[in-house]
């Protein structure tokens, strides 16, 4: 039988590195997950955002892509936004949230966007972190992104 092995350095104390390992492994070994990664890469550039992350309902990162250049002070805010989105996606599932998306402010110049996508019996979430001044540009293109993303996600469920 043919099989693939992936080695990657991580630590049981660094939850983000473990989540990244799982996400990376999925994108390398599965064609549809690779297609998802390519879509995120395309839209990180189009939105000029810092990150695009797709979570499942348990907060597991299914796929992620980050801007090539992330300043050190922004990186810390980015990690905080991921934690905030994990907390918020749990609240969106447990409470009766009226909307499927929300914006929040991170630090001085960043905003984050969390959007719930309902497919079949599942809820998936997409997280976008960007500079606040780019919100208008993002809003012009987000519906196209969500349509393309939903089509790919349908094939994964």
PDB file of C-alpha atoms in Angstrom:
ATOM      1  CA  UNK A   1       0.000   0.000   0.000  1.00  0.00           C
ATOM      2  CA  UNK A   2       1.098   3.535  -0.811  1.00  0.00           C
ATOM      3  CA  UNK A   3       1.115   6.034   2.043  1.00  0.00           C
ATOM      4  CA  UNK A   4       2.672   9.384   2.888  1.00  0.00           C
ATOM      5  CA  UNK A   5       4.350  10.503   6.086  1.00  0.00           C
ATOM      6  CA  UNK A   6       4.654  14.129   7.181  1.00  0.00           C
ATOM      7  CA  UNK A   7       7.180  15.218   9.796  1.00  0.00           C
ATOM      8  CA  UNK A   8       6.851  18.655  11.326  1.00  0.00           C
ATOM      9  CA  UNK A   9       8.261  20.184  14.474  1.00  0.00           C
ATOM     10  CA  UNK A  10       5.699  21.172  17.082  1.00  0.00           C
ATOM     11  CA  UNK A  11       5.166  21.217  20.815  1.00  0.00           C
ATOM     12  CA  UNK A  12       2.345  19.925  22.973  1.00  0.00           C
ATOM     13  CA  UNK A  13       2.529  23.294  24.749  1.00  0.00           C
ATOM     14  CA  UNK A  14       1.959  25.317  21.570  1.00  0.00           C
ATOM     15  CA  UNK A  15      -1.629  24.740  20.466  1.00  0.00           C
ATOM     16  CA  UNK A  16      -1.274  26.976  17.407  1.00  0.00           C
ATOM     17  CA  UNK A  17       1.610  24.890  16.018  1.00  0.00           C
ATOM     18  CA  UNK A  18      -0.452  21.712  16.498  1.00  0.00           C
ATOM     19  CA  UNK A  19      -3.450  23.220  14.719  1.00  0.00           C
ATOM     20  CA  UNK A  20      -1.189  24.446  11.903  1.00  0.00           C
ATOM     21  CA  UNK A  21       0.290  20.956  11.567  1.00  0.00           C
ATOM     22  CA  UNK A  22      -3.152  19.405  11.092  1.00  0.00           C
ATOM     23  CA  UNK A  23      -4.189  22.098   8.614  1.00  0.00           C
ATOM     24  CA  UNK A  24      -0.966  21.789   6.636  1.00  0.00           C
ATOM     25  CA  UNK A  25      -1.225  18.005   6.516  1.00  0.00           C
ATOM     26  CA  UNK A  26      -4.745  18.185   5.131  1.00  0.00           C
ATOM     27  CA  UNK A  27      -3.774  20.679   2.424  1.00  0.00           C
ATOM     28  CA  UNK A  28      -0.750  18.644   1.331  1.00  0.00           C
ATOM     29  CA  UNK A  29      -2.431  15.246   1.141  1.00  0.00           C
ATOM     30  CA  UNK A  30      -5.910  16.089  -0.139  1.00  0.00           C
ATOM     31  CA  UNK A  31      -6.591  17.742  -3.491  1.00  0.00           C
ATOM     32  CA  UNK A  32      -9.761  19.528  -2.317  1.00  0.00           C
ATOM     33  CA  UNK A  33      -7.989  20.916   0.747  1.00  0.00           C
ATOM     34  CA  UNK A  34      -5.202  22.090  -1.548  1.00  0.00           C
ATOM     35  CA  UNK A  35      -7.828  23.856  -3.688  1.00  0.00           C
ATOM     36  CA  UNK A  36      -9.146  25.495  -0.517  1.00  0.00           C
ATOM     37  CA  UNK A  37      -5.626  26.704   0.379  1.00  0.00           C
ATOM     38  CA  UNK A  38      -5.209  28.173  -3.103  1.00  0.00           C
ATOM     39  CA  UNK A  39      -8.506  30.055  -2.755  1.00  0.00           C
ATOM     40  CA  UNK A  40      -7.428  31.513   0.594  1.00  0.00           C
ATOM     41  CA  UNK A  41      -4.079  32.546  -0.883  1.00  0.00           C
ATOM     42  CA  UNK A  42      -5.843  34.295  -3.780  1.00  0.00           C
ATOM     43  CA  UNK A  43      -8.186  36.243  -1.498  1.00  0.00           C
ATOM     44  CA  UNK A  44      -5.557  37.189   1.093  1.00  0.00           C
ATOM     45  CA  UNK A  45      -3.949  39.066  -1.794  1.00  0.00           C
ATOM     46  CA  UNK A  46      -7.225  40.489  -3.154  1.00  0.00           C
ATOM     47  CA  UNK A  47      -8.367  41.719   0.262  1.00  0.00           C
ATOM     48  CA  UNK A  48      -4.803  42.699   1.244  1.00  0.00           C
ATOM     49  CA  UNK A  49      -5.689  41.036   4.540  1.00  0.00           C
ATOM     50  CA  UNK A  50      -3.350  39.659   7.183  1.00  0.00           C
ATOM     51  CA  UNK A  51      -5.012  36.242   7.375  1.00  0.00           C
ATOM     52  CA  UNK A  52      -7.850  34.055   6.137  1.00  0.00           C
ATOM     53  CA  UNK A  53      -8.731  31.018   8.233  1.00  0.00           C
ATOM     54  CA  UNK A  54     -11.482  28.409   7.886  1.00  0.00           C
ATOM     55  CA  UNK A  55     -12.539  26.723  11.148  1.00  0.00           C
ATOM     56  CA  UNK A  56     -14.873  23.825  11.724  1.00  0.00           C
ATOM     57  CA  UNK A  57     -17.505  24.046  14.473  1.00  0.00           C
ATOM     58  CA  UNK A  58     -14.986  22.739  17.034  1.00  0.00           C
ATOM     59  CA  UNK A  59     -12.435  25.431  16.250  1.00  0.00           C
ATOM     60  CA  UNK A  60     -10.134  23.133  14.277  1.00  0.00           C
ATOM     61  CA  UNK A  61      -8.439  25.042  11.486  1.00  0.00           C
ATOM     62  CA  UNK A  62      -9.361  23.346   8.218  1.00  0.00           C
ATOM     63  CA  UNK A  63      -7.245  25.704   6.148  1.00  0.00           C
ATOM     64  CA  UNK A  64      -5.418  28.972   6.611  1.00  0.00           C
ATOM     65  CA  UNK A  65      -3.336  31.469   4.710  1.00  0.00           C
ATOM     66  CA  UNK A  66      -1.378  34.447   5.973  1.00  0.00           C
ATOM     67  CA  UNK A  67      -0.021  37.557   4.296  1.00  0.00           C
ATOM     68  CA  UNK A  68       3.671  37.218   3.394  1.00  0.00           C
ATOM     69  CA  UNK A  69       4.532  40.238   5.517  1.00  0.00           C
ATOM     70  CA  UNK A  70       3.210  40.393   9.066  1.00  0.00           C
ATOM     71  CA  UNK A  71       4.845  42.917  11.343  1.00  0.00           C
ATOM     72  CA  UNK A  72       5.807  41.557  14.807  1.00  0.00           C
ATOM     73  CA  UNK A  73       3.324  43.800  16.646  1.00  0.00           C
ATOM     74  CA  UNK A  74       0.551  42.757  14.240  1.00  0.00           C
ATOM     75  CA  UNK A  75       1.423  39.069  14.730  1.00  0.00           C
ATOM     76  CA  UNK A  76       0.551  39.242  18.425  1.00  0.00           C
ATOM     77  CA  UNK A  77      -2.769  40.931  17.611  1.00  0.00           C
ATOM     78  CA  UNK A  78      -3.396  38.275  14.962  1.00  0.00           C
ATOM     79  CA  UNK A  79      -2.965  35.490  17.526  1.00  0.00           C
ATOM     80  CA  UNK A  80      -5.347  37.319  19.860  1.00  0.00           C
ATOM     81  CA  UNK A  81      -7.932  37.578  17.074  1.00  0.00           C
ATOM     82  CA  UNK A  82      -7.749  33.812  16.497  1.00  0.00           C
ATOM     83  CA  UNK A  83      -8.422  33.202  20.189  1.00  0.00           C
ATOM     84  CA  UNK A  84     -11.299  35.696  20.102  1.00  0.00           C
ATOM     85  CA  UNK A  85     -12.800  34.017  17.032  1.00  0.00           C
ATOM     86  CA  UNK A  86     -12.608  30.596  18.685  1.00  0.00           C
ATOM     87  CA  UNK A  87     -14.517  31.995  21.657  1.00  0.00           C
ATOM     88  CA  UNK A  88     -17.017  33.783  19.401  1.00  0.00           C
ATOM     89  CA  UNK A  89     -17.733  30.776  17.183  1.00  0.00           C
ATOM     90  CA  UNK A  90     -18.638  28.770  20.277  1.00  0.00           C
ATOM     91  CA  UNK A  91     -20.991  31.559  21.366  1.00  0.00           C
ATOM     92  CA  UNK A  92     -22.541  31.735  17.889  1.00  0.00           C
ATOM     93  CA  UNK A  93     -23.388  28.040  18.131  1.00  0.00           C
ATOM     94  CA  UNK A  94     -24.579  27.982  21.733  1.00  0.00           C
ATOM     95  CA  UNK A  95     -26.632  31.167  21.711  1.00  0.00           C
ATOM     96  CA  UNK A  96     -29.264  32.164  19.207  1.00  0.00           C
ATOM     97  CA  UNK A  97     -27.238  34.599  17.119  1.00  0.00           C
ATOM     98  CA  UNK A  98     -29.364  36.615  14.711  1.00  0.00           C
ATOM     99  CA  UNK A  99     -26.586  37.254  12.202  1.00  0.00           C
ATOM    100  CA  UNK A 100     -24.029  34.941  10.657  1.00  0.00           C
ATOM    101  CA  UNK A 101     -21.224  37.499  10.644  1.00  0.00           C
ATOM    102  CA  UNK A 102     -19.595  40.045  12.901  1.00  0.00           C
ATOM    103  CA  UNK A 103     -16.799  42.612  12.842  1.00  0.00           C
ATOM    104  CA  UNK A 104     -14.644  43.405  15.855  1.00  0.00           C
ATOM    105  CA  UNK A 105     -11.730  45.735  16.519  1.00  0.00           C
ATOM    106  CA  UNK A 106      -8.284  44.398  17.362  1.00  0.00           C
ATOM    107  CA  UNK A 107      -5.656  46.781  18.668  1.00  0.00           C
ATOM    108  CA  UNK A 108      -5.197  50.166  17.040  1.00  0.00           C
ATOM    109  CA  UNK A 109      -5.586  49.553  13.324  1.00  0.00           C
ATOM    110  CA  UNK A 110      -6.876  46.018  12.748  1.00  0.00           C
ATOM    111  CA  UNK A 111     -10.383  44.628  12.471  1.00  0.00           C
ATOM    112  CA  UNK A 112     -11.501  41.037  12.299  1.00  0.00           C
ATOM    113  CA  UNK A 113     -14.453  39.523  10.515  1.00  0.00           C
ATOM    114  CA  UNK A 114     -16.026  36.191  11.446  1.00  0.00           C
ATOM    115  CA  UNK A 115     -18.644  34.630   9.185  1.00  0.00           C
ATOM    116  CA  UNK A 116     -20.639  31.436   9.739  1.00  0.00           C
ATOM    117  CA  UNK A 117     -21.351  29.229   6.735  1.00  0.00           C
ATOM    118  CA  UNK A 118     -24.132  26.698   7.224  1.00  0.00           C
ATOM    119  CA  UNK A 119     -23.809  23.590   5.064  1.00  0.00           C
ATOM    120  CA  UNK A 120     -26.033  20.573   5.568  1.00  0.00           C
ATOM    121  CA  UNK A 121     -25.966  19.956   9.321  1.00  0.00           C
ATOM    122  CA  UNK A 122     -22.582  21.625   9.795  1.00  0.00           C
ATOM    123  CA  UNK A 123     -21.484  25.131  10.653  1.00  0.00           C
ATOM    124  CA  UNK A 124     -18.108  26.268   9.356  1.00  0.00           C
ATOM    125  CA  UNK A 125     -16.515  29.631  10.039  1.00  0.00           C
ATOM    126  CA  UNK A 126     -14.240  31.914   8.065  1.00  0.00           C
ATOM    127  CA  UNK A 127     -12.050  34.461   9.825  1.00  0.00           C
ATOM    128  CA  UNK A 128     -10.470  37.474   8.134  1.00  0.00           C
ATOM    129  CA  UNK A 129      -8.076  39.927   9.788  1.00  0.00           C
ATOM    130  CA  UNK A 130      -7.311  43.181   7.964  1.00  0.00           C
ATOM    131  CA  UNK A 131      -6.397  46.798   8.481  1.00  0.00           C
ATOM    132  CA  UNK A 132      -9.476  48.858   9.266  1.00  0.00           C
ATOM    133  CA  UNK A 133      -8.884  51.185   6.314  1.00  0.00           C
ATOM    134  CA  UNK A 134      -9.366  48.199   3.930  1.00  0.00           C
ATOM    135  CA  UNK A 135     -12.876  47.336   5.156  1.00  0.00           C
ATOM    136  CA  UNK A 136     -14.584  48.968   2.152  1.00  0.00           C
ATOM    137  CA  UNK A 137     -12.440  47.053  -0.344  1.00  0.00           C
ATOM    138  CA  UNK A 138     -13.189  43.849   1.570  1.00  0.00           C
ATOM    139  CA  UNK A 139     -16.967  44.443   1.587  1.00  0.00           C
ATOM    140  CA  UNK A 140     -16.948  44.887  -2.204  1.00  0.00           C
ATOM    141  CA  UNK A 141     -15.423  41.437  -2.756  1.00  0.00           C
ATOM    142  CA  UNK A 142     -16.514  39.318   0.197  1.00  0.00           C
ATOM    143  CA  UNK A 143     -19.667  37.905  -1.428  1.00  0.00           C
ATOM    144  CA  UNK A 144     -17.656  36.494  -4.366  1.00  0.00           C
ATOM    145  CA  UNK A 145     -15.197  34.953  -1.921  1.00  0.00           C
ATOM    146  CA  UNK A 146     -17.950  33.403   0.207  1.00  0.00           C
ATOM    147  CA  UNK A 147     -19.613  31.923  -2.902  1.00  0.00           C
ATOM    148  CA  UNK A 148     -16.376  30.322  -4.095  1.00  0.00           C
ATOM    149  CA  UNK A 149     -15.542  29.147  -0.586  1.00  0.00           C
ATOM    150  CA  UNK A 150     -18.972  27.583  -0.090  1.00  0.00           C
ATOM    151  CA  UNK A 151     -18.662  25.627  -3.350  1.00  0.00           C
ATOM    152  CA  UNK A 152     -15.337  24.125  -2.268  1.00  0.00           C
ATOM    153  CA  UNK A 153     -16.573  23.393   1.251  1.00  0.00           C
ATOM    154  CA  UNK A 154     -19.603  21.519  -0.135  1.00  0.00           C
ATOM    155  CA  UNK A 155     -17.223  19.027  -1.750  1.00  0.00           C
ATOM    156  CA  UNK A 156     -15.371  18.490   1.536  1.00  0.00           C
ATOM    157  CA  UNK A 157     -18.415  17.605   3.647  1.00  0.00           C
TER     158      UNK A 157
END
